[in-house]
PDB file of C-alpha atoms in Angstrom:
ATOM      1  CA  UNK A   1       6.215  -4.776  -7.083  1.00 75.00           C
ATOM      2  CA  UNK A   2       4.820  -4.531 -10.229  1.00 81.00           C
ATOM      3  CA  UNK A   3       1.050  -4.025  -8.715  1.00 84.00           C
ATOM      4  CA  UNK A   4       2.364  -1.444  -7.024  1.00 85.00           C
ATOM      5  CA  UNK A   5       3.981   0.677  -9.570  1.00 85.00           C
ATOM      6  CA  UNK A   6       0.696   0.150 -11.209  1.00 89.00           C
ATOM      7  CA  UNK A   7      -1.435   1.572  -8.286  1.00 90.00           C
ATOM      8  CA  UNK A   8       1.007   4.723  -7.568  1.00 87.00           C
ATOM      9  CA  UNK A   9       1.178   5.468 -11.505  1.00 85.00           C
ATOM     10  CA  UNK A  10       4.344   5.031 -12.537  1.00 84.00           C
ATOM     11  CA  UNK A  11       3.788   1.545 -14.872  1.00 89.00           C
ATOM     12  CA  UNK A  12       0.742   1.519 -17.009  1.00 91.00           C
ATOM     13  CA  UNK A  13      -1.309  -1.069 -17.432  1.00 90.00           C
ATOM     14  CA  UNK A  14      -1.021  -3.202 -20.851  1.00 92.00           C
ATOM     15  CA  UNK A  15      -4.831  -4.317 -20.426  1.00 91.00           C
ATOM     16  CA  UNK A  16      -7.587  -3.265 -17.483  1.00 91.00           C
ATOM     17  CA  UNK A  17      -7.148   0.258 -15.540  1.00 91.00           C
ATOM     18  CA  UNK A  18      -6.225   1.296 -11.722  1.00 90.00           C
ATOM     19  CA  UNK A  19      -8.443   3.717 -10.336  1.00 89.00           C
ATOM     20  CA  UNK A  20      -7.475   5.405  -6.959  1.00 87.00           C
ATOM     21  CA  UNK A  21      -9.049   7.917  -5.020  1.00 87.00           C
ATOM     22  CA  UNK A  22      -6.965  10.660  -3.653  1.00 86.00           C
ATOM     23  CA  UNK A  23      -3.354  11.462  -2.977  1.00 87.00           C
ATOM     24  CA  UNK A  24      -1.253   8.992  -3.404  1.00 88.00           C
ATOM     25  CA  UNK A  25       2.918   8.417  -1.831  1.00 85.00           C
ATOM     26  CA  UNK A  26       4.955   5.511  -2.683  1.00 83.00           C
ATOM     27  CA  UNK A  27       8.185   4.212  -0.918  1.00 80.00           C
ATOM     28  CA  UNK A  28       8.573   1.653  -3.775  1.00 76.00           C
ATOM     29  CA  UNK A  29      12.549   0.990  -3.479  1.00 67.00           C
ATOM     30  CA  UNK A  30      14.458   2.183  -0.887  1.00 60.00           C
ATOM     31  CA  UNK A  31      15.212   6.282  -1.865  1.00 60.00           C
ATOM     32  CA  UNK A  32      14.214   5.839  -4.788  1.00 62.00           C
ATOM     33  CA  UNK A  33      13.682   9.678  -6.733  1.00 69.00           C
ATOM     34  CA  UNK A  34      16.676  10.843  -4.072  1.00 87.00           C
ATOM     35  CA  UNK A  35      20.188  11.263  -5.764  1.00 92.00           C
ATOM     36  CA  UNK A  36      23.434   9.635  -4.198  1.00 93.00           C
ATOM     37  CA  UNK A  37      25.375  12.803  -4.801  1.00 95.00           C
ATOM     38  CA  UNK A  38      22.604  15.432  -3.867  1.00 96.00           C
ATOM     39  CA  UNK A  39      22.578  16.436   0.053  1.00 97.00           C
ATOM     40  CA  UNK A  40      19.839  15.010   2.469  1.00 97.00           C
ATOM     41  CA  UNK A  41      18.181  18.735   2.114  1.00 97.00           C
ATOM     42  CA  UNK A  42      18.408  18.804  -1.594  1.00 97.00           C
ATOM     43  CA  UNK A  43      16.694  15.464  -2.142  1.00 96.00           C
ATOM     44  CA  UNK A  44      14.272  16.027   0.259  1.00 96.00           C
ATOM     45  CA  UNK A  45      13.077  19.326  -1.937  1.00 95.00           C
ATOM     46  CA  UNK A  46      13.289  17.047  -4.916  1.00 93.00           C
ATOM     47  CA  UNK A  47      12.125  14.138  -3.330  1.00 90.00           C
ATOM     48  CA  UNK A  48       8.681  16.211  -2.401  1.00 91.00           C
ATOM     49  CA  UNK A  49       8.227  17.643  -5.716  1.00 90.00           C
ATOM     50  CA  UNK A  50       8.712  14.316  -7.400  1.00 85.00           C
ATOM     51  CA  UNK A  51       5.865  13.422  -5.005  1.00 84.00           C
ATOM     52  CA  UNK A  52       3.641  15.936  -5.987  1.00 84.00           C
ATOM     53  CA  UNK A  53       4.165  18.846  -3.082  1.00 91.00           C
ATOM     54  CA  UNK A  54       5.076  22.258  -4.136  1.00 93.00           C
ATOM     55  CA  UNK A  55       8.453  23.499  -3.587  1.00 95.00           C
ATOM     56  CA  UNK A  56       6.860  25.978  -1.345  1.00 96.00           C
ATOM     57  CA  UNK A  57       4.724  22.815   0.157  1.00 96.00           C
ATOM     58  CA  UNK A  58       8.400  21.033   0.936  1.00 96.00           C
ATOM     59  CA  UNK A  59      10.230  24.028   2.269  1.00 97.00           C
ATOM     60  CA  UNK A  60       7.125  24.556   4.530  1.00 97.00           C
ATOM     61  CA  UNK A  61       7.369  21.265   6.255  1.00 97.00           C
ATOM     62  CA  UNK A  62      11.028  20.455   5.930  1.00 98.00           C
ATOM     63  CA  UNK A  63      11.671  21.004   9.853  1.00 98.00           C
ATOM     64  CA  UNK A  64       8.851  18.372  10.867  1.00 97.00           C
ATOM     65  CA  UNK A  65      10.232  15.988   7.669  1.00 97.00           C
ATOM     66  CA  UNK A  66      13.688  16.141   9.103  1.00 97.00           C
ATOM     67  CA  UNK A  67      12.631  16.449  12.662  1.00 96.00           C
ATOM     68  CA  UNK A  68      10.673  13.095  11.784  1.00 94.00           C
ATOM     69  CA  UNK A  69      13.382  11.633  10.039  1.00 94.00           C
ATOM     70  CA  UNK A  70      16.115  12.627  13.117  1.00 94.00           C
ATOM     71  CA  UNK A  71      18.758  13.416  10.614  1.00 96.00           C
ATOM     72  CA  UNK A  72      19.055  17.519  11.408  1.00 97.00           C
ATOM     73  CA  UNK A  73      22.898  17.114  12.135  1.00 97.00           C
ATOM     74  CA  UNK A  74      24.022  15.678   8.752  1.00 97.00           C
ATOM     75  CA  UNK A  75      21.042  16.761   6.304  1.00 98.00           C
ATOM     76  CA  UNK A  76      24.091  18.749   4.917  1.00 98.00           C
ATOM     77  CA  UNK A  77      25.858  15.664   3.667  1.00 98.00           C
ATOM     78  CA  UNK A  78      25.554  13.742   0.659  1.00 97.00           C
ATOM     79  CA  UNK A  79      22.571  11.247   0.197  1.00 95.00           C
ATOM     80  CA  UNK A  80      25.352   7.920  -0.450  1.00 94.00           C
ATOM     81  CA  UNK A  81      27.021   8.847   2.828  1.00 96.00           C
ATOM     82  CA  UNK A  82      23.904   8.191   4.771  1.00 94.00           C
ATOM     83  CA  UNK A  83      23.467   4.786   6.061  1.00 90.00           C
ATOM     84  CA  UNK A  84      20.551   2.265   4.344  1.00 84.00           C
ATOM     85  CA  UNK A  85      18.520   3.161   7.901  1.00 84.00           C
ATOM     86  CA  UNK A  86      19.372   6.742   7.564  1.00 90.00           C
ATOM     87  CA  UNK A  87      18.108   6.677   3.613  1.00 90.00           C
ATOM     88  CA  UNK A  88      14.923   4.819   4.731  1.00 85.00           C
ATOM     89  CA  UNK A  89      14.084   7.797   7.497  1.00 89.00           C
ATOM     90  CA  UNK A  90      14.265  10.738   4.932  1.00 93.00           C
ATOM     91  CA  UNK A  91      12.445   8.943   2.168  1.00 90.00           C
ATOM     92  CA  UNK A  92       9.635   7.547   4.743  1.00 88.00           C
ATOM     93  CA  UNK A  93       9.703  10.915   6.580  1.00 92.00           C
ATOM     94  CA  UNK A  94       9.304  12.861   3.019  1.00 92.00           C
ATOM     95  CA  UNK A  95       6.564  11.011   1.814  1.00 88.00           C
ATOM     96  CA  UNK A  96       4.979  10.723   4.517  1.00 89.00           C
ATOM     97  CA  UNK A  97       4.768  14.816   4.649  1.00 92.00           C
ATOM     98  CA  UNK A  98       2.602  14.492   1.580  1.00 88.00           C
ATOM     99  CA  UNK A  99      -0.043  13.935   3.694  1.00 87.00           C
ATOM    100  CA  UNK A 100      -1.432  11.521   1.244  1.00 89.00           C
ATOM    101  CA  UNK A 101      -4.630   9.303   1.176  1.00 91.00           C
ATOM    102  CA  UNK A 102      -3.288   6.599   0.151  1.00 91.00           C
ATOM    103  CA  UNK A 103       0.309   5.303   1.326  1.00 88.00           C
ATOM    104  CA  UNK A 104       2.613   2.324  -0.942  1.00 89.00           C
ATOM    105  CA  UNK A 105       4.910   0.913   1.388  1.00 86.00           C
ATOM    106  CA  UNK A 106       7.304  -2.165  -0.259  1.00 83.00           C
ATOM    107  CA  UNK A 107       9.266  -3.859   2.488  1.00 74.00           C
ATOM    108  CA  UNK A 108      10.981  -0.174   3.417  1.00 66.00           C
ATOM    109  CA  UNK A 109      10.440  -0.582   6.913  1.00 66.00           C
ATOM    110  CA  UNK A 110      12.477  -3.575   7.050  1.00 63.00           C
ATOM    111  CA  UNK A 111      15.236  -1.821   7.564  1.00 59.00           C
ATOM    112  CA  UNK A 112      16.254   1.078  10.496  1.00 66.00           C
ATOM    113  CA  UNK A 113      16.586   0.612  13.981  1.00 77.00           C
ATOM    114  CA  UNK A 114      13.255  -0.303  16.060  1.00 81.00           C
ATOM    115  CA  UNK A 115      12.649   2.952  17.181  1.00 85.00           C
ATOM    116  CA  UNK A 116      12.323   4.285  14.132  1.00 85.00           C
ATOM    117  CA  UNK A 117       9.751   1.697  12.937  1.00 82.00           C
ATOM    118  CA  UNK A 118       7.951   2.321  16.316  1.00 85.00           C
ATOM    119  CA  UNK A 119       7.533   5.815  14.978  1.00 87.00           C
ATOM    120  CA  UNK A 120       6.695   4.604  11.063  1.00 85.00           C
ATOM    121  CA  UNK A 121       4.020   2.408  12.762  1.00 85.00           C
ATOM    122  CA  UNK A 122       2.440   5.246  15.058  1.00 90.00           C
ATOM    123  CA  UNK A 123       1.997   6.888  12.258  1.00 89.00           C
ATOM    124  CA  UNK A 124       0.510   4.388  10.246  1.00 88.00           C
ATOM    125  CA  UNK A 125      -2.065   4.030  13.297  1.00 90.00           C
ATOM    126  CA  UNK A 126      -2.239   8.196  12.723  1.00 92.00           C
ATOM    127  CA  UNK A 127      -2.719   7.378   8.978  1.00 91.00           C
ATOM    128  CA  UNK A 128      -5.661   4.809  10.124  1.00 90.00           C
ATOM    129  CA  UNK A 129      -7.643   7.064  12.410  1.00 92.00           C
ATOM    130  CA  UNK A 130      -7.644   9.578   9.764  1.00 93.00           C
ATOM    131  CA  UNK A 131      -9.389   6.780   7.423  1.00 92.00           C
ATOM    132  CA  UNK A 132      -6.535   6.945   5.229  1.00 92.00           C
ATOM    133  CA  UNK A 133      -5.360   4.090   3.256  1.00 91.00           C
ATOM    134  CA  UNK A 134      -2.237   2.483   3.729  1.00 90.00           C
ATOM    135  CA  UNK A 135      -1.408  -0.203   1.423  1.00 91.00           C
ATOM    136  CA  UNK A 136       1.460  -2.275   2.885  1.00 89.00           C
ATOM    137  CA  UNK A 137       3.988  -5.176   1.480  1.00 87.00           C
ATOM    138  CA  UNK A 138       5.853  -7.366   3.202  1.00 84.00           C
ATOM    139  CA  UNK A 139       7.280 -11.217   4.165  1.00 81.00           C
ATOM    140  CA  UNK A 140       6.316 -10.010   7.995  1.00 84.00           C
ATOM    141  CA  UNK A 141       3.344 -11.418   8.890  1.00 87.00           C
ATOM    142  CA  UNK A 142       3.473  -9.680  12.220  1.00 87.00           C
ATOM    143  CA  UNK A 143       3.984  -6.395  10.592  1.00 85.00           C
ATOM    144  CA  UNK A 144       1.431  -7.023   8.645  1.00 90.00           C
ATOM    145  CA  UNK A 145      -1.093  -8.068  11.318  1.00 89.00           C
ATOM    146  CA  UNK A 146      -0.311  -5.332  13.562  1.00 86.00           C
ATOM    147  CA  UNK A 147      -0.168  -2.627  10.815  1.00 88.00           C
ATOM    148  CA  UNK A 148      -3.236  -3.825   8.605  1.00 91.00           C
ATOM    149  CA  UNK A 149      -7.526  -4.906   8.904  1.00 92.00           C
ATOM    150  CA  UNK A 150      -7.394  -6.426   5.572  1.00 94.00           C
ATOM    151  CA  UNK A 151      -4.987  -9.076   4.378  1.00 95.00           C
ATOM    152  CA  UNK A 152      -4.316 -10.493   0.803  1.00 93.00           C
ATOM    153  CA  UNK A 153      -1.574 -13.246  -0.655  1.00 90.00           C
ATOM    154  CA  UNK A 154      -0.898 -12.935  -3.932  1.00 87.00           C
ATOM    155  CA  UNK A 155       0.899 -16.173  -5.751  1.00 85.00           C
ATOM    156  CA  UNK A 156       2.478 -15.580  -9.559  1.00 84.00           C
ATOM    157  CA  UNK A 157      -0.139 -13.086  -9.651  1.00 81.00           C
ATOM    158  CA  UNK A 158      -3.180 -14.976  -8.883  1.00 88.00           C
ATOM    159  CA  UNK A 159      -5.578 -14.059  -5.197  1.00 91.00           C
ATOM    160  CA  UNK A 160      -4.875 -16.519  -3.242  1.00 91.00           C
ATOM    161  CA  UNK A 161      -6.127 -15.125   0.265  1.00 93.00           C
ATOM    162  CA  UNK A 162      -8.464 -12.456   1.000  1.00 96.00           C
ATOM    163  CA  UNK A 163      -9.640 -11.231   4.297  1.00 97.00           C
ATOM    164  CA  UNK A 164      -9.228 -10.219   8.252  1.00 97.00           C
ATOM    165  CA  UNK A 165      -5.183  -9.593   8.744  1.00 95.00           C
ATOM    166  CA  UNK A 166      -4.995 -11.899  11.477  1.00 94.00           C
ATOM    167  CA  UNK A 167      -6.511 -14.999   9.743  1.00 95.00           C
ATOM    168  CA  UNK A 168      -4.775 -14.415   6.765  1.00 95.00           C
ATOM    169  CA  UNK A 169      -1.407 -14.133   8.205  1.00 94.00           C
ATOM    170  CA  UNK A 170      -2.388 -17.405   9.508  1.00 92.00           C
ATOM    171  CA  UNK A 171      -3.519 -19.127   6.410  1.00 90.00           C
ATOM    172  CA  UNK A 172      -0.052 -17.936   4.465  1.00 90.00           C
ATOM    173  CA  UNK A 173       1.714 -19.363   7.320  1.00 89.00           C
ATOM    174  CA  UNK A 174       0.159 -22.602   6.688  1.00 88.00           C
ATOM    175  CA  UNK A 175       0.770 -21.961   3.030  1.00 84.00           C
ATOM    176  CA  UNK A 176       4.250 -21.811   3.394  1.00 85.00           C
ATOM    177  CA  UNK A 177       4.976 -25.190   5.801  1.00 85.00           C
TER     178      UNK A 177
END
């Protein structure tokens, strides 16, 4: 987690530097940036400004970021009413909306039903055409080899693996037992 926060730019480093090309949208902790007491709407106007959209950016793509999110009927409602699955929609659907060039995704698609991360994972393959990065963590190797080319395991810090998805997925499995 804390690599991440590094690479989106919200820790710096305390030696060594990050350098990223383009855009960049994190969905670092599950709605994290969206108030419990704000409604869906409000925090997804917030939400995209903390990102880096425009106001005018948000309220111009708030029906597809809803839409997206299928959460129309209670956007009205406060944020802490919303279940964990319907938190992870708006926040994926919002920063997703940045169109960024490079997506951080920590384990937030663990949650939600499985059409939902059907959806989250044709757009990753959207994301991929584009030659976009996404840069995606998570204990599911499967996710992992389906979503990703390029593989790494990281242990206390240090590389441990580096390579093809599939092989390394693999390798950590035979890390593990």
């Amino acid at each position: 987690s804390t690599l991440l926060k590094l690479v989106a730019g919200t820790l710096e480093p305390t030696s060594g530097s990050v350098l990223v090309n383009g855009r960049i949208a994190a969905i670092l902790e599950l709605g994290t940036g969206f108030h419990p007491q704000y409604t869906g709407r409000e925090n997804v106007i917030m939400g995209g400004v903390c990102l880096g959209m425009s106001e005018r950016e948000v309220r111009r793509k708030f029906d597809a970021i809803v839409d997206f999110a299928e959460l129309r009927e209670f956007i009205d409602q406060p944020f802490r009413t919303y279940s964990t699955g319907m938190q992870t929609r708006l926040s994926f659907a919002t920063a997703v909306a940045l169109e960024p060039r490079v997506l951080i995704v920590d384990e937030a698609l663990s949650v939600g039903d499985a059409r939902f991360q059907l959806k989250c994972h044709d757009r990753f393959q959207e994301f991929r055409r584009e030659g976009r990065t996404i840069l995606l963590v998570s204990h599911s190797s499967e996710q992992i080899a389906t979503i990703c080319d390029r593989a790494i395991v990281l242990e206390r810090g240090e590389l441990v693996e580096d390579g093809p998805a599939n092989e390394v997925t693999r390798r950590y499995h035979r890390l593990l037992f």
